[in-house]
Amino acid sequence: MVVRPHRPWAVVALEGGSLLAFAIYAGWLAGRLFEAVSGALDLLALLASGVVGWLLADLLSGLVHWAGDTLGSEHTPVLGPSFIAPFREHHDDPQAMVAHGTVELVGSTALLALPSLVPVTHLVAFEGQGPLRLALGGVLLATLLGVVVTNLVHRWAHMDRPPAVAALLQRAGLILTPARHERHHTAPFDGWFCISSGLLDGLLMRIGLWERLNARFQGRS
Ligand SMILES: [Zn+2]
Ligand SMILES: [Zn+2]
Protein backbone atom coordinates (compact mmCIF):
# COMPACT_ATOMS: atom_id res chain seq x y z
CA MET A 1 0.00 0.00 0.00
CA VAL A 2 1.47 3.34 -1.07
CA VAL A 3 1.18 6.18 1.44
CA ARG A 4 0.46 9.39 -0.43
CA PRO A 5 2.41 12.39 0.86
CA HIS A 6 0.58 15.56 1.86
CA ARG A 7 0.42 18.00 -1.06
CA PRO A 8 1.18 21.62 -0.09
CA TRP A 9 -1.50 24.10 -1.23
CA ALA A 10 1.10 26.08 -3.24
CA VAL A 11 1.83 22.97 -5.34
CA VAL A 12 -1.88 22.30 -5.86
CA ALA A 13 -2.41 25.96 -6.89
CA LEU A 14 0.55 25.91 -9.28
CA GLU A 15 -0.59 22.65 -10.91
CA GLY A 16 -4.23 23.78 -11.09
CA GLY A 17 -3.23 27.14 -12.60
CA SER A 18 -0.94 25.40 -15.08
CA LEU A 19 -3.71 23.05 -16.18
CA LEU A 20 -6.13 25.94 -16.63
CA ALA A 21 -3.54 27.94 -18.59
CA PHE A 22 -2.75 24.91 -20.74
CA ALA A 23 -6.45 24.35 -21.54
CA ILE A 24 -6.90 28.03 -22.49
CA TYR A 25 -3.77 28.18 -24.66
CA ALA A 26 -4.40 24.80 -26.32
CA GLY A 27 -7.92 25.91 -27.24
CA TRP A 28 -6.60 29.26 -28.43
CA LEU A 29 -3.90 27.70 -30.62
CA ALA A 30 -6.40 25.19 -32.05
CA GLY A 31 -8.70 28.08 -32.92
CA ARG A 32 -5.87 30.01 -34.60
CA LEU A 33 -4.83 26.94 -36.61
CA PHE A 34 -8.35 26.23 -37.89
CA GLU A 35 -8.94 29.93 -38.62
CA ALA A 36 -5.86 29.90 -40.84
CA VAL A 37 -7.16 27.02 -42.98
CA SER A 38 -7.86 28.38 -46.45
CA GLY A 39 -8.32 25.26 -48.57
CA ALA A 40 -8.47 21.49 -48.73
CA LEU A 41 -4.67 21.09 -48.63
CA ASP A 42 -4.41 23.21 -45.47
CA LEU A 43 -7.15 21.19 -43.82
CA LEU A 44 -5.57 17.90 -44.84
CA ALA A 45 -2.17 19.02 -43.52
CA LEU A 46 -3.71 20.09 -40.23
CA LEU A 47 -5.67 16.86 -39.73
CA ALA A 48 -2.65 14.72 -40.66
CA SER A 49 -0.47 16.69 -38.25
CA GLY A 50 -2.95 15.90 -35.48
CA VAL A 51 -2.46 12.18 -36.11
CA VAL A 52 1.33 12.54 -36.26
CA GLY A 53 1.40 14.56 -33.02
CA TRP A 54 -0.84 12.05 -31.25
CA LEU A 55 1.50 9.19 -32.24
CA LEU A 56 4.56 11.25 -31.28
CA ALA A 57 3.05 11.77 -27.83
CA ASP A 58 2.58 7.99 -27.56
CA LEU A 59 6.25 7.45 -28.43
CA LEU A 60 7.34 10.05 -25.86
CA SER A 61 5.10 8.47 -23.21
CA GLY A 62 6.75 5.12 -23.91
CA LEU A 63 10.29 6.48 -23.72
CA VAL A 64 9.66 8.39 -20.48
CA HIS A 65 7.85 5.38 -18.98
CA TRP A 66 10.68 3.04 -20.00
CA ALA A 67 13.22 5.38 -18.37
CA GLY A 68 11.14 5.65 -15.17
CA ASP A 69 10.70 1.87 -14.91
CA THR A 70 14.21 0.90 -15.92
CA LEU A 71 16.90 3.44 -15.05
CA GLY A 72 18.17 4.34 -11.59
CA SER A 73 16.13 3.85 -8.43
CA GLU A 74 13.99 5.77 -5.95
CA HIS A 75 17.28 6.77 -4.28
CA THR A 76 18.83 8.36 -7.39
CA PRO A 77 19.67 12.00 -6.53
CA VAL A 78 17.14 14.63 -7.68
CA LEU A 79 15.11 12.49 -10.12
CA GLY A 80 14.72 9.48 -7.79
CA PRO A 81 12.01 10.70 -5.41
CA SER A 82 10.17 12.95 -7.89
CA PHE A 83 10.37 11.06 -11.19
CA ILE A 84 11.40 7.42 -10.65
CA ALA A 85 9.51 6.64 -7.41
CA PRO A 86 5.99 7.13 -8.90
CA PHE A 87 6.77 4.64 -11.69
CA ARG A 88 8.06 2.01 -9.23
CA GLU A 89 5.12 2.61 -6.87
CA HIS A 90 2.73 2.12 -9.77
CA HIS A 91 4.04 -1.41 -10.28
CA ASP A 92 3.76 -2.19 -6.55
CA ASP A 93 0.15 -0.99 -6.49
CA PRO A 94 -1.27 -0.28 -9.97
CA GLN A 95 -4.70 0.69 -8.60
CA ALA A 96 -3.32 3.45 -6.34
CA MET A 97 -3.27 5.97 -9.18
CA VAL A 98 -7.05 5.63 -9.57
CA ALA A 99 -7.38 7.60 -6.33
CA HIS A 100 -5.22 10.48 -7.61
CA GLY A 101 -6.99 13.66 -8.73
CA THR A 102 -6.85 15.04 -12.26
CA VAL A 103 -4.84 18.12 -11.24
CA GLU A 104 -2.31 15.95 -9.43
CA LEU A 105 -1.96 13.66 -12.43
CA VAL A 106 -1.61 16.21 -15.22
CA GLY A 107 -0.80 19.59 -13.57
CA SER A 108 2.97 19.26 -13.53
CA THR A 109 3.06 18.04 -17.16
CA ALA A 110 0.86 20.99 -18.16
CA LEU A 111 3.42 23.29 -16.47
CA LEU A 112 6.22 21.72 -18.54
CA ALA A 113 4.21 22.20 -21.74
CA LEU A 114 3.56 25.93 -21.27
CA PRO A 115 7.04 27.24 -22.26
CA SER A 116 6.56 25.91 -25.80
CA LEU A 117 2.79 26.38 -26.10
CA VAL A 118 2.54 30.01 -24.96
CA PRO A 119 5.18 31.60 -27.26
CA VAL A 120 3.93 29.68 -30.31
CA THR A 121 0.35 30.75 -29.63
CA HIS A 122 1.33 34.42 -29.26
CA LEU A 123 4.14 34.84 -31.74
CA VAL A 124 3.86 32.44 -34.70
CA ALA A 125 1.81 33.55 -37.72
CA PHE A 126 -0.28 30.86 -39.44
CA GLU A 127 -2.68 32.89 -41.60
CA GLY A 128 -1.57 32.71 -45.25
CA GLN A 129 1.64 30.84 -44.36
CA GLY A 130 0.78 27.60 -46.16
CA PRO A 131 0.18 23.97 -45.13
CA LEU A 132 3.69 23.26 -43.78
CA ARG A 133 3.47 25.97 -41.11
CA LEU A 134 -0.02 24.74 -40.21
CA ALA A 135 1.23 21.14 -39.99
CA LEU A 136 4.08 22.11 -37.67
CA GLY A 137 1.66 23.97 -35.42
CA GLY A 138 -0.69 20.97 -35.48
CA VAL A 139 2.06 18.51 -34.59
CA LEU A 140 3.14 20.67 -31.65
CA LEU A 141 -0.41 21.05 -30.36
CA ALA A 142 -1.36 17.37 -30.70
CA THR A 143 1.93 16.22 -29.17
CA LEU A 144 1.60 18.51 -26.16
CA LEU A 145 -2.04 17.53 -25.73
CA GLY A 146 -1.16 13.82 -25.86
CA VAL A 147 1.73 14.25 -23.42
CA VAL A 148 -0.30 16.30 -20.94
CA VAL A 149 -3.24 13.87 -20.81
CA THR A 150 -1.02 10.76 -20.60
CA ASN A 151 -1.31 10.21 -16.85
CA LEU A 152 -5.06 10.79 -16.98
CA VAL A 153 -5.48 8.34 -19.85
CA HIS A 154 -3.28 5.88 -17.96
CA ARG A 155 -5.53 6.20 -14.88
CA TRP A 156 -8.63 5.60 -17.03
CA ALA A 157 -7.03 2.36 -18.30
CA HIS A 158 -6.86 1.15 -14.68
CA MET A 159 -10.45 2.09 -13.77
CA ASP A 160 -13.23 -0.47 -13.72
CA ARG A 161 -15.72 2.27 -14.61
CA PRO A 162 -13.99 5.16 -16.39
CA PRO A 163 -15.95 8.36 -17.23
CA ALA A 164 -18.32 7.99 -20.21
CA VAL A 165 -16.15 10.08 -22.53
CA ALA A 166 -13.10 8.00 -21.63
CA ALA A 167 -14.96 4.75 -22.29
CA LEU A 168 -16.03 6.14 -25.67
CA LEU A 169 -12.45 7.09 -26.61
CA GLN A 170 -11.21 3.69 -25.41
CA ARG A 171 -13.81 1.87 -27.53
CA ALA A 172 -12.70 3.96 -30.52
CA GLY A 173 -9.11 2.89 -29.79
CA LEU A 174 -7.92 6.51 -29.69
CA ILE A 175 -6.56 6.33 -26.14
CA LEU A 176 -4.92 3.60 -24.07
CA THR A 177 -7.34 0.75 -23.39
CA PRO A 178 -7.25 -1.59 -20.37
CA ALA A 179 -6.53 -4.52 -22.70
CA ARG A 180 -3.56 -2.77 -24.36
CA HIS A 181 -2.13 -1.66 -21.02
CA GLU A 182 -2.63 -4.95 -19.19
CA ARG A 183 0.20 -6.41 -21.25
CA HIS A 184 2.62 -3.98 -19.55
CA HIS A 185 1.50 -5.17 -16.10
CA THR A 186 1.95 -8.82 -17.07
CA ALA A 187 5.21 -10.78 -16.62
CA PRO A 188 7.96 -10.35 -17.74
CA PHE A 189 7.08 -6.61 -17.35
CA ASP A 190 9.60 -5.49 -19.96
CA GLY A 191 7.50 -4.12 -22.81
CA TRP A 192 4.34 -2.28 -23.89
CA PHE A 193 5.52 0.99 -22.33
CA CYS A 194 3.37 3.42 -24.36
CA ILE A 195 0.64 4.85 -22.12
CA SER A 196 -0.85 7.71 -24.14
CA SER A 197 -2.75 5.82 -26.83
CA GLY A 198 -0.70 2.62 -26.97
CA LEU A 199 -1.12 2.74 -30.75
CA LEU A 200 2.64 2.48 -31.33
CA ASP A 201 3.20 -0.35 -28.86
CA GLY A 202 2.85 -3.19 -31.36
CA LEU A 203 5.29 -1.59 -33.80
CA LEU A 204 7.84 -0.76 -31.08
CA MET A 205 7.67 -4.32 -29.74
CA ARG A 206 8.17 -5.72 -33.24
CA ILE A 207 11.30 -3.62 -33.87
CA GLY A 208 12.61 -4.54 -30.40
CA LEU A 209 13.04 -0.93 -29.26
CA TRP A 210 12.85 -1.70 -25.52
CA GLU A 211 15.29 -4.60 -25.77
CA ARG A 212 17.72 -2.37 -27.67
CA LEU A 213 17.39 0.40 -25.07
CA ASN A 214 17.83 -2.12 -22.24
CA ALA A 215 20.96 -3.49 -23.89
CA ARG A 216 22.33 0.03 -24.37
CA PHE A 217 21.49 1.67 -21.04
CA GLN A 218 20.59 -0.85 -18.35
CA GLY A 219 23.20 -1.17 -15.63
CA ARG A 220 24.81 2.18 -16.46
CA SER A 221 22.67 4.30 -14.16
ZN1 LIG B 1 5.58 0.59 -15.96
ZN1 LIG C 1 -0.37 1.10 -15.42
Short mmCIF file of N, CA and C and ligand atoms in Angstrom, two decimals, residues 65 69 91 184, ligand 1:
data_model
loop_
_atom_site.label_atom_id
_atom_site.label_comp_id
_atom_site.label_asym_id
_atom_site.label_seq_id
_atom_site.Cartn_x
_atom_site.Cartn_y
_atom_site.Cartn_z
N HIS A 65 8.28 6.49 -19.84
CA HIS A 65 7.85 5.38 -18.98
C HIS A 65 8.96 4.32 -18.88
N ASP A 69 10.76 3.26 -15.40
CA ASP A 69 10.70 1.87 -14.91
C ASP A 69 12.06 1.20 -14.84
N HIS A 91 3.95 0.04 -10.07
CA HIS A 91 4.04 -1.41 -10.28
C HIS A 91 3.77 -2.18 -8.99
N HIS A 184 1.46 -4.55 -20.24
CA HIS A 184 2.62 -3.98 -19.55
C HIS A 184 2.71 -4.48 -18.11
ZN ZN B 1 5.58 0.59 -15.96
#
